[in-house]
Coordinates of C-alpha atoms and ligand atoms in Angstrom, one line a residue:
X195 CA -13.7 2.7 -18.8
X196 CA -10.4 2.9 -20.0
X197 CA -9.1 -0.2 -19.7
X198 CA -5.2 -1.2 -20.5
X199 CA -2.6 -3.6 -19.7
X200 CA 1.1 -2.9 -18.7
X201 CA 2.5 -5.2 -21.5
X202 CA 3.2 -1.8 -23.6
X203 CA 4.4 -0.5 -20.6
X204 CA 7.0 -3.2 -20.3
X205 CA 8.5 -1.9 -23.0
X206 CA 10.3 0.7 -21.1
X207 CA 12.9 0.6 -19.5
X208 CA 12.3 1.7 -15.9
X209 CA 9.3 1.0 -13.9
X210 CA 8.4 2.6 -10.2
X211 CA 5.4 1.3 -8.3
X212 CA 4.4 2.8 -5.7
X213 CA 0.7 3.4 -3.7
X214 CA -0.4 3.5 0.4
X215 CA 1.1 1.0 2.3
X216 CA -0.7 -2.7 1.6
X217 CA -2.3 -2.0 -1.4
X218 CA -0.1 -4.4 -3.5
X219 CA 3.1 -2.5 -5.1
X220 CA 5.2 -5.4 -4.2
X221 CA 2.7 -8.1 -5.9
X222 CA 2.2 -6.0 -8.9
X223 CA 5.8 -5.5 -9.2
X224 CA 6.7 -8.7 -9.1
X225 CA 4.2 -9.6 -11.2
X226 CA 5.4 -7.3 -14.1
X227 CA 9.0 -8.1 -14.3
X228 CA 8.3 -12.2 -14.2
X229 CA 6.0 -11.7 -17.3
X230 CA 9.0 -9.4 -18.7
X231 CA 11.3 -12.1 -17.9
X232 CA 9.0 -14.6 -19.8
X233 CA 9.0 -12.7 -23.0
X234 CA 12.7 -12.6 -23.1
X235 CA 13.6 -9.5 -21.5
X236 CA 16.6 -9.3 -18.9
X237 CA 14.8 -8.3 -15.8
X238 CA 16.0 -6.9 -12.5
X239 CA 13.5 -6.2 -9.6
X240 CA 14.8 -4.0 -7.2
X241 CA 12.9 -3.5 -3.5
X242 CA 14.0 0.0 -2.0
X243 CA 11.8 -0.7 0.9
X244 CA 13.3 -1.6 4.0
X245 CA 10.8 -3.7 5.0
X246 CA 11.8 -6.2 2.3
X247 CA 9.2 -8.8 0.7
X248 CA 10.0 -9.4 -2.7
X249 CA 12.4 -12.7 -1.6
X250 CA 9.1 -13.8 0.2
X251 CA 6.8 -13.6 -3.0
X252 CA 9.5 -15.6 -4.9
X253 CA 10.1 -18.1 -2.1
X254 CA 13.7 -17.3 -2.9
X255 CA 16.2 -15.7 -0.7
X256 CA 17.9 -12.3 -2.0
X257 CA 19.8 -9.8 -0.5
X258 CA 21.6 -6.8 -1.0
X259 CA 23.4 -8.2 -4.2
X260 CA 22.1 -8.8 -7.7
X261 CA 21.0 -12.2 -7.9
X262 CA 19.5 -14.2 -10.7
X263 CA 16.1 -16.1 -9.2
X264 CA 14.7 -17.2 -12.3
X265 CA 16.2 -17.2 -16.1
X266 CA 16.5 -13.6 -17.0
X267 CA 14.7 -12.1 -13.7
X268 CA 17.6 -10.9 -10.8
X269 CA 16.1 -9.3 -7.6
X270 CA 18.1 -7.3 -5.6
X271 CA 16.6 -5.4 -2.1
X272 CA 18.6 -2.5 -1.2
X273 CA 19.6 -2.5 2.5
X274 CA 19.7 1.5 3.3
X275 CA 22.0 0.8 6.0
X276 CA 24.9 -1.0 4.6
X277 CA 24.4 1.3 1.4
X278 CA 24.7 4.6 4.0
X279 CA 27.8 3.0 5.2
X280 CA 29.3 2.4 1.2
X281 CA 28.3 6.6 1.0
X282 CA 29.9 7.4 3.8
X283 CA 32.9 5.3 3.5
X284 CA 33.4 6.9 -0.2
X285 CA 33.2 10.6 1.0
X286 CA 35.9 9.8 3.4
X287 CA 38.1 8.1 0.7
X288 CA 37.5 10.7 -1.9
X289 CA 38.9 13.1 0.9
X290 CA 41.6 11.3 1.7
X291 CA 43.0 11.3 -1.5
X292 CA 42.8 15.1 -1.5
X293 CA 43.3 16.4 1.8
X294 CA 45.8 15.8 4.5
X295 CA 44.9 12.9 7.5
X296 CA 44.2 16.0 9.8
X297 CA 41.8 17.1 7.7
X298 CA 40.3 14.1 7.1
X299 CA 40.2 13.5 10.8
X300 CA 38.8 17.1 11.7
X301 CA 36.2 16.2 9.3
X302 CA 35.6 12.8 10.0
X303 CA 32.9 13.7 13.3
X304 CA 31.3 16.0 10.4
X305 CA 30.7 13.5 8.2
X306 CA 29.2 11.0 11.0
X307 CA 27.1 13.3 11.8
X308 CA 26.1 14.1 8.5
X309 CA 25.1 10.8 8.1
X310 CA 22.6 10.5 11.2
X311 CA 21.2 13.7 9.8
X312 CA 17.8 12.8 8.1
X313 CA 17.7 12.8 4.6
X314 CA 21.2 10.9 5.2
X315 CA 19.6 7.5 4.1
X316 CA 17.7 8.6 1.3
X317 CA 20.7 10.4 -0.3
X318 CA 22.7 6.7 0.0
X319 CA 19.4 5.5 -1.3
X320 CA 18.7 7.6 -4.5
X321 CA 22.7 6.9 -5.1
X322 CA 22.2 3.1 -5.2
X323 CA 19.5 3.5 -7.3
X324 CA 21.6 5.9 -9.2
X325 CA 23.8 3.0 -10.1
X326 CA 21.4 1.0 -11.3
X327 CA 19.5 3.0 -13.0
X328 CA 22.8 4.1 -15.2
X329 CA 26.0 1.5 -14.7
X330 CA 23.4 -1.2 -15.2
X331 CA 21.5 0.0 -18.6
X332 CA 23.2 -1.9 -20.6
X333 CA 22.8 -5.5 -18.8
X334 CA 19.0 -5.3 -18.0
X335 CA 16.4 -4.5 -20.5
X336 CA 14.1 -3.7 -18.0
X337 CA 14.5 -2.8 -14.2
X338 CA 11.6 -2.4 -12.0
X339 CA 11.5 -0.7 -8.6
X340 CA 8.9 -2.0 -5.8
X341 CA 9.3 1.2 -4.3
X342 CA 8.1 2.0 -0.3
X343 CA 5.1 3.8 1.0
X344 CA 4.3 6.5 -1.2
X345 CA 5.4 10.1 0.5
X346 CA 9.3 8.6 1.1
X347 CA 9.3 7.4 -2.7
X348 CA 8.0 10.4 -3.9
X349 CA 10.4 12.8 -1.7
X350 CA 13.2 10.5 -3.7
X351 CA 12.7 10.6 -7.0
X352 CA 12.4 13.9 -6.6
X353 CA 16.0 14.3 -5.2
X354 CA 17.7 14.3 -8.2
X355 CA 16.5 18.1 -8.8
X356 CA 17.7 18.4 -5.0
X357 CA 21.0 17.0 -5.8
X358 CA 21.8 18.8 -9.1
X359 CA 21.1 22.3 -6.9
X360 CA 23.5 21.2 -3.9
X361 CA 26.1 19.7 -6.2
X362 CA 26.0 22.5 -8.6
X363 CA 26.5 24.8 -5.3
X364 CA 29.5 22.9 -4.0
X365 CA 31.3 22.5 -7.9
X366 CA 30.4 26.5 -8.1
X367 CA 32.0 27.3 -4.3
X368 CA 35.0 25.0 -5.2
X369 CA 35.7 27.1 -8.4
X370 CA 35.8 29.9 -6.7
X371 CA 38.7 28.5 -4.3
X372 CA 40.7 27.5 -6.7
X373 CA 43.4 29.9 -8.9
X374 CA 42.4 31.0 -12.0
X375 CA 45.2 29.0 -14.0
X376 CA 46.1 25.1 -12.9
X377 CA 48.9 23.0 -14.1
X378 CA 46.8 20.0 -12.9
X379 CA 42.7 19.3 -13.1
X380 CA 41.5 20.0 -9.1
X381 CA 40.6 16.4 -8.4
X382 CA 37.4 17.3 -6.1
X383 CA 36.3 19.4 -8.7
X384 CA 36.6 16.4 -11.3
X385 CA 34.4 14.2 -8.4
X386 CA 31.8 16.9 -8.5
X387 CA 31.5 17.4 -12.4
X388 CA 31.2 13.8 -12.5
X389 CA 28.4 13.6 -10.0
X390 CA 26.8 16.5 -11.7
X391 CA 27.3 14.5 -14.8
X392 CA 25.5 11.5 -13.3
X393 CA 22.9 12.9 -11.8
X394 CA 22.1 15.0 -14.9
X395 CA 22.0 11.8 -16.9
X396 CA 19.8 9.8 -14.2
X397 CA 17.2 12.4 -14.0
X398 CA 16.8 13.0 -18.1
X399 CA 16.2 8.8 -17.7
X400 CA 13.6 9.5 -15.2
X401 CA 12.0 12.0 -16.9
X402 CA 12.0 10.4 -20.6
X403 CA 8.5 9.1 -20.7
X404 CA 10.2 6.7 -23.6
X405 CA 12.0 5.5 -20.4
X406 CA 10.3 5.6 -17.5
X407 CA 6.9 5.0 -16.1
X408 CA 5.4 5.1 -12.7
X409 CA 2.6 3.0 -12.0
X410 CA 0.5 4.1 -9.4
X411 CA -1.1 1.4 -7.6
X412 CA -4.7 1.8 -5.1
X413 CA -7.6 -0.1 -3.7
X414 CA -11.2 1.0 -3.9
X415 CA -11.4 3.1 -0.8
X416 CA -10.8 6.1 1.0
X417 CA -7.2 6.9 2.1
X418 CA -5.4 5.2 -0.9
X419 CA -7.5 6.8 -3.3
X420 CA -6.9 10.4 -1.9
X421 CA -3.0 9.2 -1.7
X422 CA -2.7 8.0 -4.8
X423 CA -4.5 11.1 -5.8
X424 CA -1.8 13.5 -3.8
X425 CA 0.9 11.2 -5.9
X426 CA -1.1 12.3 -9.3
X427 CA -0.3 15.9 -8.6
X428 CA 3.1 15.4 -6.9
X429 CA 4.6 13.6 -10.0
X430 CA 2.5 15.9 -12.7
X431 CA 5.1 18.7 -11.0
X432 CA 8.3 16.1 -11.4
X433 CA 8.3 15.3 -14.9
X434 CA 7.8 11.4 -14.0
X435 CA 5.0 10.2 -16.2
X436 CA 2.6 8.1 -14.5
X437 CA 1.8 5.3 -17.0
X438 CA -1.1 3.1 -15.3
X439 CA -3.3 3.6 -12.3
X440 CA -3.6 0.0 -10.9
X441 CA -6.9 -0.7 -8.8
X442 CA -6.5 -4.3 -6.6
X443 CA -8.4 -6.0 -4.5
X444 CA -11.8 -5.4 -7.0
X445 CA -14.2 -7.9 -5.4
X446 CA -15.8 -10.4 -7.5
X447 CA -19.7 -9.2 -8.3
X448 CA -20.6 -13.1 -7.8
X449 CA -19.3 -12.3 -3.6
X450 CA -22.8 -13.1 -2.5
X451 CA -24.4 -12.3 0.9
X452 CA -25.6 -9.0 3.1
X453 CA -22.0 -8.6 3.8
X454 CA -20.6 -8.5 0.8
X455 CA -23.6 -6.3 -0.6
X456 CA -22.7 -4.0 1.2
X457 CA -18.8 -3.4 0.8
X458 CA -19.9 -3.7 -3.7
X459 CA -22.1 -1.0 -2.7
X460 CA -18.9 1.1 -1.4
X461 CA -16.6 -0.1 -3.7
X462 CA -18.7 0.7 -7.2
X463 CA -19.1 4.2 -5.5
X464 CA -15.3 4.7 -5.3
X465 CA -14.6 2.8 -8.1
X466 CA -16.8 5.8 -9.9
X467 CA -14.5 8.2 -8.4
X468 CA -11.5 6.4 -9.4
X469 CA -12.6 6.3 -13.0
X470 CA -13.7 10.1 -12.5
X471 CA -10.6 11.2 -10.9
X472 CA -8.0 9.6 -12.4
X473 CA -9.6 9.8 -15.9
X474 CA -6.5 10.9 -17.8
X475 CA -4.9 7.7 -16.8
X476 CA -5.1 4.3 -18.4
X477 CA -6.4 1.7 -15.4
X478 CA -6.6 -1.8 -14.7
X479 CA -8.8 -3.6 -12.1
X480 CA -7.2 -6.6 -10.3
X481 CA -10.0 -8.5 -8.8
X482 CA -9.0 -9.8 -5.0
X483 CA -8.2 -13.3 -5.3
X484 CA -8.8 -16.2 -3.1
X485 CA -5.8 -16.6 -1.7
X486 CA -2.9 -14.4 -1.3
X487 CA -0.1 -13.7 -3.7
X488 CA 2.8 -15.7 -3.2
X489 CA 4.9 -18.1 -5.6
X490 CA 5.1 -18.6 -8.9
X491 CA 1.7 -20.1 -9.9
X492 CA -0.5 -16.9 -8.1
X493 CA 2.1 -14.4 -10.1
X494 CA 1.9 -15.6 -12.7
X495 CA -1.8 -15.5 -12.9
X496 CA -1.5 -11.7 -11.9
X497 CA 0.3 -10.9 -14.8
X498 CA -2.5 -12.3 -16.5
X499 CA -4.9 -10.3 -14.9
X500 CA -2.6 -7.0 -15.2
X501 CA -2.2 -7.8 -19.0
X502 CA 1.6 -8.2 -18.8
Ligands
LIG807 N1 -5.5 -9.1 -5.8 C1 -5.2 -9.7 -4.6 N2 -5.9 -10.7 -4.1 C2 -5.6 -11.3 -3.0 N3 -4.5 -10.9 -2.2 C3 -3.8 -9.9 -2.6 C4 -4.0 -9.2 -3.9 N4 -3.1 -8.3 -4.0 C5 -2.3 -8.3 -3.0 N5 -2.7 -9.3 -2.1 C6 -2.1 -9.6 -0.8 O1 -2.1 -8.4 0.0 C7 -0.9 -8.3 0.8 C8 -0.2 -7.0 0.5 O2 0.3 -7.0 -0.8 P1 1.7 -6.4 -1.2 O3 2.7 -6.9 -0.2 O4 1.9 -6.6 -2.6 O5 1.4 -4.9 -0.9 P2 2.5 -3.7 -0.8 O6 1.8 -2.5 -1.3 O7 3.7 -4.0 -1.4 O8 2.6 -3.5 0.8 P3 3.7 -2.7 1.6 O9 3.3 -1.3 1.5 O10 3.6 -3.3 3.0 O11 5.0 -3.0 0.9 C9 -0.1 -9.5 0.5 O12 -0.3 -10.5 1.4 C10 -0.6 -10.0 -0.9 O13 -0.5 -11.4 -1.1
LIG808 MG1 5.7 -4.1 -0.6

């Protein structure tokens, strides 16, 4: 079996875990960017799932802000709400500065309801991230996204391509509105070469395997196999590299008893397929442990385990 650790791993500069619900993206996560921070890299670990438990892990309240939790490791968990508000708030802005207050009010029930369309969130989402992921390079060494459930994360890193289309639409529309000489650069055409520009920048980052890494992360059975298996051949059409299949939960071969016979017997069967499956890909095996994951001491001893 090929076996590796994600200490080389953590030499990149972005990480995105992501796996079926429950199958340990948040410990693994976690786990990664305290053994970063130990080495001496700045650290940020970002949770873009709403249901939030990276504060719980480190015993350490965080919110929506950048906050350092231990020497060199800030967490921040992105609340999609408030950041849908920021979005909305800015298109309104950015029009106001260009258009008239009866535009901006005509417009103003068009925007709501732009924003209660769905997608809305994961736009203000992917922008966040956005951020980070470029106005932030320079102060962490390292950021790591705990990412949600896999089909919503992998519909949003794939929104940059999304984005570049629709944006490169509107820059394209808004050219054609304008004259063909200006005394003055059209300011809304400035705000959309500027988003093209971003979004350009964020998606080579993404795509830079000297960059970025996603680590997919599974258990030994069924449904998060064939997930993790969907998120194989979803991301091989991205661009994303997938750097490391993780496989938690591995139970101990001393587990004695009929019981436990039995579910080794499963697992070595689907830890086969794993190893058939997902070949290509380095792998780890993170055996379950006796106690769940939660504070320093447990992390840190998953690190271990995931070669950090
Ligand atoms: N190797 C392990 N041994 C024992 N318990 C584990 C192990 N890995 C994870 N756990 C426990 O399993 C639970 C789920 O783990 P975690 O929260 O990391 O999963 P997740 O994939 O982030 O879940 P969600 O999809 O809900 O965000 C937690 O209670 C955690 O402590
Ligand atoms: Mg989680």
């Amino acid at each position: 079996m090929l076996l590796s650790g994600l200490r080389g791993l953590s030499e990149r500069r972005i990480l995105f875990f992501g796996g079926k619900g429950g199958v340990g993206k948040t410990t693994c996560a976690s786990a990664t960017a305290l053994a970063a921070s130990r080495r001496g890299k700045r650290v940020l670990l970002v949770s873009t799932d709403p249901a939030h438990s990276t504060s719980d892990i480190f015993e350490t309240a965080f919110g929506p802000a950048e906050k350092e939790i231990l020497p060199g490791l800030s967490g921040l968990e992105i609340d999609v709400d408030l950041e849908l508000r920021r979005y909305v708030d800015r298109v309104k802005e950015q029009i106001a500065k260009v258009f008239s207050q009866e535009v901006l009010r005509k417009s103003e029930r068009q925007i709501e309801l732009a924003a209660s369309m769905p997608g809305a969130e994961s736009v203000a989402l992917f922008d966040r991230m956005t951020e980070l992921m470029i106005d932030r390079k320079e102060v962490y060494d390292l950021i790591v996204f705990d990412t949600a459930p896999t089909g919503h994360t992998l519909r949003l890193l794939q929104s940059p391509d999304l984005l570049v289309t629709w944006v490169g639409a509107l820059t394209k529309a808004r050219r054609a509105m304008l004259p063909p000489v200006q005394d003055e650069p059209d300011p809304v055409l400035t705000a959309l070469e500027r988003r093209q520009d971003r979004l350009e920048e964020v998606r080579a980052r993404m795509m830079s395997p000297r960059t970025t890494a996603f680590i997919l992360v599974t258990i030994a059975e069924r449904l998060p196999i064939e997930e993790a298996f969907r998120s194989l051949e979803s991301l091989a059409g991205s661009g994303i590299e997938i750097g490391q299949v993780i496989v938690n939960r591995v139970l101990p071969p001393h587990a004695a008893g009929e019981f436990y016979e039995a579910r080794i017997r499963q697992e070595t069967v689907y830890l086969d397929e794993i190893d058939r499956r997902f070949a290509k890909l380095p792998r780890v095996r993170i055996p379950q442990l006796d106690s769940d994951i939660h504070g320093l001491a447990t992390l840190e001893r998953v690190s271990e385990l995931l070669g950090c």
